[in-house]
Coordinates of C-alpha atoms in Angstrom, one line a residue:
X1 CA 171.3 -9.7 1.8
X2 CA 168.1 -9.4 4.3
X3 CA 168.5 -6.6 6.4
X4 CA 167.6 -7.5 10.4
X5 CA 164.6 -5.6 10.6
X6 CA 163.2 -8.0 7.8
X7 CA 163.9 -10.9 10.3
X8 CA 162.2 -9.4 13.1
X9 CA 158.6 -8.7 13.9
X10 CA 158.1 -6.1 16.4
X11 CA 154.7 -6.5 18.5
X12 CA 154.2 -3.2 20.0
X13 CA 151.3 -1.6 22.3
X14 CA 149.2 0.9 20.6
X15 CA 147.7 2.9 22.9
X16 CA 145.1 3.7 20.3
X17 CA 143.5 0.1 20.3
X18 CA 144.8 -0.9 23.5
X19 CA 146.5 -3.9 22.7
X20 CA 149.4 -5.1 21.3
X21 CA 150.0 -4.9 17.0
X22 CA 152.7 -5.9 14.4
X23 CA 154.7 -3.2 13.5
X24 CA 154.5 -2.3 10.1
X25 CA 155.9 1.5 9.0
X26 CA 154.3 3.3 6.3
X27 CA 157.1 3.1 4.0
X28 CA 159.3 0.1 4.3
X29 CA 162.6 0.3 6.1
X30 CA 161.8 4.2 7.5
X31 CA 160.1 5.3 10.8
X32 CA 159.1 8.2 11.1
X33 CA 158.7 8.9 15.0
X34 CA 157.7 12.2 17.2
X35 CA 157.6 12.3 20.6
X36 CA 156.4 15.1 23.2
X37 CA 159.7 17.4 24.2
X38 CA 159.7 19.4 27.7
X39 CA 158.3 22.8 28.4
X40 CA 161.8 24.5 29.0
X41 CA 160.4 26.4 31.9
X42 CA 162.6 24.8 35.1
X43 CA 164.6 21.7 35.6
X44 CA 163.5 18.7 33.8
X45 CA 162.1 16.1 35.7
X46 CA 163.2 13.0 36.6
X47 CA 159.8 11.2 35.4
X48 CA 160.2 13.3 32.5
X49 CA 163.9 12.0 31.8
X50 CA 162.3 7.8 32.3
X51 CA 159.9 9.0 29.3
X52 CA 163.3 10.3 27.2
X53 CA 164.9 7.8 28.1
X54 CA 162.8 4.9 27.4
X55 CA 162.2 6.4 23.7
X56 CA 165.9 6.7 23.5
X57 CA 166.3 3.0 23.5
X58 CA 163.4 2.4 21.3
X59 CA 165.2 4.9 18.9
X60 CA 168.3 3.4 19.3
X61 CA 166.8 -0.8 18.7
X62 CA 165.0 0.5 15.4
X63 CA 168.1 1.5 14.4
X64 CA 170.2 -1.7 15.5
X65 CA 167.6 -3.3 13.2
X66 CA 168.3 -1.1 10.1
X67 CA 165.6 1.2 10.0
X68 CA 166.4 4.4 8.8
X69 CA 164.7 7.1 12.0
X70 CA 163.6 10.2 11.9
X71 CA 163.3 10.8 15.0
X72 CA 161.4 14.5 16.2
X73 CA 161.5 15.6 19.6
X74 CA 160.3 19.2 20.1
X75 CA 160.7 22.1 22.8
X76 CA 157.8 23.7 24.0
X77 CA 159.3 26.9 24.8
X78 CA 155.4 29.0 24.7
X79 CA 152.2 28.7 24.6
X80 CA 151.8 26.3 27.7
X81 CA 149.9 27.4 30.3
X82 CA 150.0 27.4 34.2
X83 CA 146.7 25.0 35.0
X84 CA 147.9 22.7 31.4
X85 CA 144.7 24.1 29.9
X86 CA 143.3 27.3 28.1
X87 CA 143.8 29.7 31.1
X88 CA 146.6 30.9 33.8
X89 CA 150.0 32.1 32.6
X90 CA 152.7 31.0 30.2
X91 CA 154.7 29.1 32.2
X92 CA 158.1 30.6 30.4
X93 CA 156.5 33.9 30.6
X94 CA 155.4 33.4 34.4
X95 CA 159.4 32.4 35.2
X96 CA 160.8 35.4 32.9
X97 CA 157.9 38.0 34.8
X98 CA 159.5 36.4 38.2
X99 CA 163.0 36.8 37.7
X100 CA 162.7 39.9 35.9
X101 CA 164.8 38.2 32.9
X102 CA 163.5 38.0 29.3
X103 CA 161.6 34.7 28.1
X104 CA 164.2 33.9 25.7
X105 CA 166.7 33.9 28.9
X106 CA 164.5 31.4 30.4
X107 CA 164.3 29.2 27.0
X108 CA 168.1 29.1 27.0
X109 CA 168.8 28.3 30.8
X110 CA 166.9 25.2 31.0
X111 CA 167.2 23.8 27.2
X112 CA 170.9 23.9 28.2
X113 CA 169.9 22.0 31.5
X114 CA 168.0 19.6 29.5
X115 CA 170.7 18.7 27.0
X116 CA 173.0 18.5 30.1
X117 CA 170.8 15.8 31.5
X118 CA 170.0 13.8 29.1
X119 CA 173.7 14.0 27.4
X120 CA 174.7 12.9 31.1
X121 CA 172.3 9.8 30.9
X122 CA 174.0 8.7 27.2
X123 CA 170.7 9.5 25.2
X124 CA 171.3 10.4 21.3
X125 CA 170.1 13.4 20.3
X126 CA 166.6 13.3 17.7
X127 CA 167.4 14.0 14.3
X128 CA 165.4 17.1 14.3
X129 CA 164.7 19.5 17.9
X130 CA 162.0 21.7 16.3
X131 CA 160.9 24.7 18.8
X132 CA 157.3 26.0 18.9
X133 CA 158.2 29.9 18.7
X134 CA 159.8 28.5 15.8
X135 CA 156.8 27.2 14.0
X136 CA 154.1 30.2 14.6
X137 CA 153.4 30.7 10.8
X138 CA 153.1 27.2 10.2
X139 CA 150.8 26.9 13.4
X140 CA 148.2 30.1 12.1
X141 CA 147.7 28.0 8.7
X142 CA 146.5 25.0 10.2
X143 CA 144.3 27.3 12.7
X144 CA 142.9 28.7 9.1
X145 CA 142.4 25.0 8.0
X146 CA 140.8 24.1 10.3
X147 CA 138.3 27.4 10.5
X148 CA 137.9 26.7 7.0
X149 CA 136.5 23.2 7.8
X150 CA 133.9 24.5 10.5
X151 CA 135.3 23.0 13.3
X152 CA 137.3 26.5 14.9
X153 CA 135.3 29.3 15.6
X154 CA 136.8 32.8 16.6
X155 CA 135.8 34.9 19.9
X156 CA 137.5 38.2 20.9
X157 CA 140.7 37.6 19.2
X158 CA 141.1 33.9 20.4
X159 CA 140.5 31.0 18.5
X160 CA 139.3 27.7 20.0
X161 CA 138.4 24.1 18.9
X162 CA 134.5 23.1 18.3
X163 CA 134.8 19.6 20.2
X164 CA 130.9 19.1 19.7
X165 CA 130.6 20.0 15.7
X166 CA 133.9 18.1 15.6
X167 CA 132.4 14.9 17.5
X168 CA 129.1 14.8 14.9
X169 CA 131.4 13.5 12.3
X170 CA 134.8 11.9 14.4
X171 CA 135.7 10.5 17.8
X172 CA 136.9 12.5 19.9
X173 CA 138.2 10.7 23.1
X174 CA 139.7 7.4 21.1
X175 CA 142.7 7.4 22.4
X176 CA 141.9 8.5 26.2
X177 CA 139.0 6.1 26.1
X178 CA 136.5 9.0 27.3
X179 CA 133.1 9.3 26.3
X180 CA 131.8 13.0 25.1
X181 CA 128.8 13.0 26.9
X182 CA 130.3 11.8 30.4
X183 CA 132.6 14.7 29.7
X184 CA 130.0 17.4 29.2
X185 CA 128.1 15.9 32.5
X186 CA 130.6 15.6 34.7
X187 CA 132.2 19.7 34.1
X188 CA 131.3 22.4 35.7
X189 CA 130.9 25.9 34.0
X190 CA 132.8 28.1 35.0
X191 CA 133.5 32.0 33.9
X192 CA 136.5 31.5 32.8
X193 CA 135.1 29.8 29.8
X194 CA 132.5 31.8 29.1
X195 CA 134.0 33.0 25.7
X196 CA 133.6 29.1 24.3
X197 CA 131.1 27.7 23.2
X198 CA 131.4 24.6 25.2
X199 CA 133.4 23.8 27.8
X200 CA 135.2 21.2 26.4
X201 CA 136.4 23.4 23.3
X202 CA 140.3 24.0 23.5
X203 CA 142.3 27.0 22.0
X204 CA 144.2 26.6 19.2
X205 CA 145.0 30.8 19.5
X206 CA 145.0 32.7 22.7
X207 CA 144.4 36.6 22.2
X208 CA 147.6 38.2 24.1
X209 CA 146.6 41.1 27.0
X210 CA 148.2 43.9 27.5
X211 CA 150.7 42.4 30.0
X212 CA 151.7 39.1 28.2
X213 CA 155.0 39.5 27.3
X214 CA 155.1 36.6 24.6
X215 CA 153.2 37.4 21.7
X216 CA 153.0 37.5 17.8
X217 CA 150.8 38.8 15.3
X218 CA 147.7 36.9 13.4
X219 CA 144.9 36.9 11.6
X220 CA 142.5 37.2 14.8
X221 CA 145.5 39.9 16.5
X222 CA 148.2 39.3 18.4
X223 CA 148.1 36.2 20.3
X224 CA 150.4 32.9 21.0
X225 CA 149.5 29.4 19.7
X226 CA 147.4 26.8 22.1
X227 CA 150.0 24.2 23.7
X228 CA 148.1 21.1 22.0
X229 CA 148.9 23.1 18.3
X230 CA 152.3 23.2 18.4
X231 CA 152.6 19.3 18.2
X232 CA 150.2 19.2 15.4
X233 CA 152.5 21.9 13.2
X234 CA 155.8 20.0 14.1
X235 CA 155.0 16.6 13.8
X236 CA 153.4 16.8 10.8
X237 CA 155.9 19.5 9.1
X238 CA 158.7 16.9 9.5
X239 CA 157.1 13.6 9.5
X240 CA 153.8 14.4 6.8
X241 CA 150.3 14.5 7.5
X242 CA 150.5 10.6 8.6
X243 CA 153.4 9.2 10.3
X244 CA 154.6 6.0 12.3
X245 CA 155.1 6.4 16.0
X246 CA 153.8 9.0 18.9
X247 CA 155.0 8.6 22.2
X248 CA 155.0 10.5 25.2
X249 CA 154.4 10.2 28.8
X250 CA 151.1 8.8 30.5
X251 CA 149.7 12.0 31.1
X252 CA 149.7 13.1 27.4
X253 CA 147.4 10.9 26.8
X254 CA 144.1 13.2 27.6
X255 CA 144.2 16.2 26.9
X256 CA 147.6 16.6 24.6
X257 CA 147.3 13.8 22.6
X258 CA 143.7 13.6 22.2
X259 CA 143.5 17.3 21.0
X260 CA 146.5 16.4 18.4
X261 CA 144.6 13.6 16.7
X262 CA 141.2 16.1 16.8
X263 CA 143.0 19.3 14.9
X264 CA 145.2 16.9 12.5
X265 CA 141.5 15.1 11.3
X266 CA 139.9 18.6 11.4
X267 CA 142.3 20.6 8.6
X268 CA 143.9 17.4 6.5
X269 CA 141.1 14.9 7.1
X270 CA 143.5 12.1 8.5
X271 CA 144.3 10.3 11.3
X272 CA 147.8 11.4 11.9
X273 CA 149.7 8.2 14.2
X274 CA 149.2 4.6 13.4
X275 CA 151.0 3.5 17.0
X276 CA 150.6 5.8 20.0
X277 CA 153.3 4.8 22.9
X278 CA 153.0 6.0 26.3
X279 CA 155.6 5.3 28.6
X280 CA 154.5 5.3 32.3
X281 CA 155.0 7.4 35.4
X282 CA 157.9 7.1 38.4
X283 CA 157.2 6.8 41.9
X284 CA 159.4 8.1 44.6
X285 CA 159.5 5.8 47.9
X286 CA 156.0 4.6 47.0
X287 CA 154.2 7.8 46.2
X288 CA 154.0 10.3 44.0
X289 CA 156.5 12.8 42.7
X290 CA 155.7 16.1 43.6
X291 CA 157.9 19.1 44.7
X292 CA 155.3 21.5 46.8
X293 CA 155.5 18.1 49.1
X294 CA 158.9 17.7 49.3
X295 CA 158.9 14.3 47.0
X296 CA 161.0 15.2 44.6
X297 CA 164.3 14.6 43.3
X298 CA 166.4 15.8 40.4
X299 CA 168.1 14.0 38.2
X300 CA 172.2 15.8 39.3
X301 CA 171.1 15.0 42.5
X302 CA 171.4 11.4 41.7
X303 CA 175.0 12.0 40.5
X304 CA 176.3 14.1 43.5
X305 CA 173.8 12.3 46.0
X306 CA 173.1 15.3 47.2
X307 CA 169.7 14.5 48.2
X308 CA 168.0 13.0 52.0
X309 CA 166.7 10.2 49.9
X310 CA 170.4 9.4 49.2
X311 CA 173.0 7.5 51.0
X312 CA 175.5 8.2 48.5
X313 CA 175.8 9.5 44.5
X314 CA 175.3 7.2 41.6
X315 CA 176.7 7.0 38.4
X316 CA 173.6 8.1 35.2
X317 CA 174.7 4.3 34.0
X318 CA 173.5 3.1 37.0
X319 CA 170.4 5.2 36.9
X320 CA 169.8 4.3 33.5
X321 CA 170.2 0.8 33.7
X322 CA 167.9 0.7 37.4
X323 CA 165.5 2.7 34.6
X324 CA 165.9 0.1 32.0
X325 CA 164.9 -2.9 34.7
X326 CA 161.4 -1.6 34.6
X327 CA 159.3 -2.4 31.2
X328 CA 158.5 1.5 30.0
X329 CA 154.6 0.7 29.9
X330 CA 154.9 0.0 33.7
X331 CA 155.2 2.2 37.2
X332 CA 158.4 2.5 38.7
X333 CA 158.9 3.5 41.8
X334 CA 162.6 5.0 43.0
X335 CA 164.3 4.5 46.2
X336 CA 168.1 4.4 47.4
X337 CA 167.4 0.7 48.1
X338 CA 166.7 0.1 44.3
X339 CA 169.2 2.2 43.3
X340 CA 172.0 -0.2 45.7
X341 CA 170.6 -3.3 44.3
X342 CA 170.6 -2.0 40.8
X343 CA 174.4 -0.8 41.4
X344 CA 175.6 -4.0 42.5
X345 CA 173.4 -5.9 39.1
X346 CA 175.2 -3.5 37.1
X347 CA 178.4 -4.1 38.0
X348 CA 177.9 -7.7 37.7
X349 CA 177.2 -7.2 34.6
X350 CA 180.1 -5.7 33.3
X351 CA 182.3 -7.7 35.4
X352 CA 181.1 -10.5 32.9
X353 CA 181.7 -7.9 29.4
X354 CA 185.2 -7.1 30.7
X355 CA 185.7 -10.7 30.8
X356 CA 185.0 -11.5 27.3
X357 CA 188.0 -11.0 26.0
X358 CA 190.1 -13.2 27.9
X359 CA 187.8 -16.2 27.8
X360 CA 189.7 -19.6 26.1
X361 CA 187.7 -21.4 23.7
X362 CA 187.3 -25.0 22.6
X363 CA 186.3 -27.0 19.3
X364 CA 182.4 -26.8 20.4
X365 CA 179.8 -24.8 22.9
X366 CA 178.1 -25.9 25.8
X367 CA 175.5 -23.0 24.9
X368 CA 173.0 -22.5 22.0
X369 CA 174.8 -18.7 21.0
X370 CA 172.3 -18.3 18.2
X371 CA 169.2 -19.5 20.3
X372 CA 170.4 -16.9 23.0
X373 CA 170.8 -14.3 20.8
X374 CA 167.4 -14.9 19.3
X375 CA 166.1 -15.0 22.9
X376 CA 167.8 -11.5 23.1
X377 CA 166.2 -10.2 20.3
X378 CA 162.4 -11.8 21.1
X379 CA 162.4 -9.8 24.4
X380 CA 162.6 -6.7 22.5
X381 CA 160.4 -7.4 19.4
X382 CA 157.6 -7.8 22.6
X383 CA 156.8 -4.0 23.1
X384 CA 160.6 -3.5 23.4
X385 CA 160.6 -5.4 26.5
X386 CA 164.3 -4.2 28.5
X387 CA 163.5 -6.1 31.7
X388 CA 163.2 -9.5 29.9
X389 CA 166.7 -8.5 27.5
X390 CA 168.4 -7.8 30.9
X391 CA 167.7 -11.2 32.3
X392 CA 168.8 -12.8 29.1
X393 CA 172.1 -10.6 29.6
X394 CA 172.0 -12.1 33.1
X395 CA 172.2 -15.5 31.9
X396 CA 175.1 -14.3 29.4
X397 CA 177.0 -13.1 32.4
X398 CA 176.3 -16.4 34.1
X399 CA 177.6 -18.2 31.4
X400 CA 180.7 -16.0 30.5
X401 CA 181.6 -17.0 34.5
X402 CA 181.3 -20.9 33.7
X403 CA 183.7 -20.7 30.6
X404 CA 186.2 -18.4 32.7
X405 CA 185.8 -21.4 35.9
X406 CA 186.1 -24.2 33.5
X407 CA 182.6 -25.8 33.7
X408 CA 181.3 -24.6 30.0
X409 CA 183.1 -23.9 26.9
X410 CA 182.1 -22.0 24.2
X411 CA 183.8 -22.1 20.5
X412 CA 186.1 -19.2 18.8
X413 CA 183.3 -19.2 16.4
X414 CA 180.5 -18.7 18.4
X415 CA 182.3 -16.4 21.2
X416 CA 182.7 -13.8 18.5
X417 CA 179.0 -13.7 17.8
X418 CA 178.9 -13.3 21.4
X419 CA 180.8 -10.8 22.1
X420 CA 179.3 -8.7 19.1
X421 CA 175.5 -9.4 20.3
X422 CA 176.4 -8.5 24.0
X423 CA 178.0 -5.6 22.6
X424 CA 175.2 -4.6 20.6
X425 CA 172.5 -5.3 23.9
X426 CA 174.4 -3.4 26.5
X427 CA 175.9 -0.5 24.8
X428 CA 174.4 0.0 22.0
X429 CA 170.9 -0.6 22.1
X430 CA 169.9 -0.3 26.0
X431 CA 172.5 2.3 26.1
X432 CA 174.4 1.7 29.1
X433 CA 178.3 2.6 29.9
X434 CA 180.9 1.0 31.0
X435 CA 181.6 3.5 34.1
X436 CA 184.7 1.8 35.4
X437 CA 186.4 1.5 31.5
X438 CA 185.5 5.4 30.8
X439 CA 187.2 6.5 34.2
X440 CA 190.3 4.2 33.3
X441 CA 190.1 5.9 30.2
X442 CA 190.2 9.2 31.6
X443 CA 193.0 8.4 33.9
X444 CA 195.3 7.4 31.1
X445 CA 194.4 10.8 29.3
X446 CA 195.6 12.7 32.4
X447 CA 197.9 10.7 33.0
X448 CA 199.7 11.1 29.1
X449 CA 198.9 14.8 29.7
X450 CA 200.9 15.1 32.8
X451 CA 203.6 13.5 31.8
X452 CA 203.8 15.8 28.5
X453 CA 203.6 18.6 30.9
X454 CA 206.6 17.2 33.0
X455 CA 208.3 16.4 29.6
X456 CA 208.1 20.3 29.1
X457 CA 209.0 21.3 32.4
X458 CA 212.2 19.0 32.1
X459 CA 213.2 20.5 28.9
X460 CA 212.5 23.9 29.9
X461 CA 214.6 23.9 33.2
X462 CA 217.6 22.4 30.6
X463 CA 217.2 25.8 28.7
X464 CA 217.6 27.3 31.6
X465 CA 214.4 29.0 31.4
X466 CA 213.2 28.6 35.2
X467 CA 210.0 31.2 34.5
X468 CA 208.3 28.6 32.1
X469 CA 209.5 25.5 34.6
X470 CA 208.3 27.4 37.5
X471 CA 204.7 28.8 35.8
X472 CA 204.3 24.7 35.0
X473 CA 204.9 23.5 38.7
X474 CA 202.6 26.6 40.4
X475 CA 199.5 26.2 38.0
X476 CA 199.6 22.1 38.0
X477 CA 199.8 22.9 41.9
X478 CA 196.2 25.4 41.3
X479 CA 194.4 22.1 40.0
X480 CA 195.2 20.4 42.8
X481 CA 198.3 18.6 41.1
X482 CA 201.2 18.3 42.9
X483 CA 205.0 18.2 41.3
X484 CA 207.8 16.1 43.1
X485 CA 211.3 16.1 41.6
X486 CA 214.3 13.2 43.2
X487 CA 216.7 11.1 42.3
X488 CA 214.9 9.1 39.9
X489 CA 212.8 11.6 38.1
X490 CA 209.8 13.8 38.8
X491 CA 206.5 12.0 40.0
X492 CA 203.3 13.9 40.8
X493 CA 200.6 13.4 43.4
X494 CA 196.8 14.5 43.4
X495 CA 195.3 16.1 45.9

């Protein structure tokens, strides 16, 4: 038996060529995918959390088509510095120096936050969350590769990246589309730099002063890794010196990425990504996010609505699904407005899923299942296209409300392929929740536990053991639970 992935040809956008290729992995029925994890220095970012979550459903359609993922999603927790470059402050060490807490501390507060997040917004984990203090040793031998290959060069204990001696043999700038030369024109010199030899080297090892709390010992002294290096060891360490997919956000693209593909060609000889994916940045109310303006929001702020761009909290399904609306390749720009309209398409939609199981069916179909289904499936083999796979769920729900009124009719047959591919779109593969069912759910769960606690109260008064009955009643009343006993039993109220 064919597995799905065999009947479907993905065409997705490789950044690298700029246009859009057949998807062929490297070994058949595997992927091996990476994609760039968050510096674990504050909150995560909402734009950050549209780049998660748009590889999250990517993740989660290879695998609806049988392909066995690895997917590698990293935490950056050192080595990245304040201005995103070679100089400034580790931004983990800069938070640790100004809380007066260790680094470590920092690490831990906002990986939690991150999981929390994304957990909340029903992303899968990756199969492997490698950590860059994790990887130093492997990070020092490819700095010695790549030494060894003249294209590094060692200056007062740091070690940076020959971008010139590197370009006489290789491109650098393919993916970012920037020509060397332009570069070196259009930058300044500054003092800063003075210890490269050009100003467009980067570091792949960053002597430590005295005050830089975050530091490990190497060949060159003690030092921390260059941000762009870390990538380099991870990826490759898990996914081999060539592998499948990269993707990250936008603004990866030049210098991150770029720097990656330099230092993997530079110690192993080879191009390390055959598709590079970048997912694109969000807006807020038309312009761009940034918090020293005050155009910010956070993702629990969404939830609570605890925000002045907020009339009211939304569910992460509802965030998730106004996310999913938007192709990841494209801008999208948030606003309470979109948010509403994206509430009230949601619930539509599962309106029309709830349905499903109560819909009669007839000897034939008044709809082409297999053709929509197909149609389904085409709008994600295009550069996993969500905003076309929505409107085809759109047309579903239009449908499922024809059968349930009496003008179409669909087959026992054919309704169980529908229910399974509708299923498979909503849930499993764009990743939404049915927010309505989970709360019923949790109801009946406190409910059931309630009543066992009742149950126990009952039976202890009986025993005459008033302590126990009395201890049930006052801390059910501490959550807010409140016991009432009459003629015809005990009932309960929340308050």
């Amino acid at each position: 038996m064919s597995t799905l992935y065999q009947k479907q040809n993905i065409a997705l956008y490789n950044s690298l060529s700029g246009q859009k290729e057949t998807f062929k992995p490297l070994l058949d029925g595997n992927v091996g995918m990476y994609v760039c994890g968050p510096t674990v220095y504050s909150n995560v970012h909402l734009g950050n959390v549209r780049t998660f979550m748009s590889f999250d459903m990517i993740f989660r359609y290879l695998k609806h088509l049988g392909y066995k993922v690895r997917y590698v999603r990293n935490i950056t927790d050192a080595g990245h510095l304040t201005d995103d470059a070679d100089e400034g402050e580790d931004k983990i060490a800069k938070k640790a120096r100004l809380e007066q807490i260790e680094p470590m501390e920092v690490v831990q507060q906002y990986t939690i936050d991150f999981h929390t997040i994304l957990q909340k917004f029903n992303c899968l984990p990756p199969s492997i969350e490698p950590t860059a203090t994790g990887h130093i040793i492997e990070q020092i031998e490819i700095i010695k590769e790549i030494i060894d290959n003249g294209f590094a060069y060692e200056k007062n204990g740091s070690v940076y990246f020959d971008v010139l001696k590197f370009n006489e043999t290789h491109e650098y700038g393919k993916l970012s589309g920037r020509n060397l030369e332009d570069m070196i024109t259009n930058t300044r010199e500054l003092a800063a730099q003075s210890e490269k030899k050009n100003a467009q080297d980067f570091a792949l090892w960053k002597k430590a002063e005295p005050q830089h709390i975050m530091r490990w010992p190497s060949p060159w002294g003690d030092g921390f890794p260059g941000w762009h290096l870390e990538c380099t060891a991870m990826s490759t360490k898990y996914l081999g010196d060539q592998f499948d997919i990269h993707g990250g956000g936008m603004d990866l693209k030049f210098p991150h990425h770029e720097c990656e593909i330099a230092q993997s060609e530079a110690s192993n000889g080879k191009n390390p990504v055959n598709y590079w994916l970048h997912a694109n940045m969000l807006t807020l109310n038309g312009k761009k996010m940034s918090k020293s303006d005050g155009n910010n929001i956070f993702p629990a702020q969404i939830f609570t609505g605890d925000s002045p761009f907020l009339t009211k909290g939304f569910s992460p399904s509802v965030a998730r699904f106004f996310i999913m609306q938007a192709h990841y390749r494209s801008v999208l720009d948030f606003s309470n407005d979109a948010l509403l309209a994206s509430e009230k398409g949601f619930n539509r939609l599962m309106e029309a899923v709830n349905l499903l199981d109560s819909l009669p069916t007839a000897e034939t179909s008044s709809l082409d299942i297999s053709g929509w289904k197909q149609s389904c499936y085409t709008a994600m083999n295009d550069d996993f296209n969500s905003p076309i796979l929505i409107a085809q769920l759109f047309e579903a729900a239009k449908f499922i409300h024809q059968i349930k009124d009496g003008k179409a009719k669909i087959s026992q047959t054919d309704l169980e392929i529908f229910k399974k591919s509708i299923h498979a779109f909503v849930f499993d593969i764009l990743g939404l929740e049915d927010v309505n069912a989970v709360a019923e759910a949790n109801t009946d769960k406190l409910n059931g536990t309630i009543e066992l606690l009742i149950q126990l109260r009952k039976e202890a008064r009986a025993n005459k053991d008033f302590a126990t009955s009395d201890q049930i009643r006052d801390q059910l009343l501490e959550l807010g639970i409140q016991l009432k006993d009459g003629r015809e039993g005990t009932t309960y109220t929340l308050s």
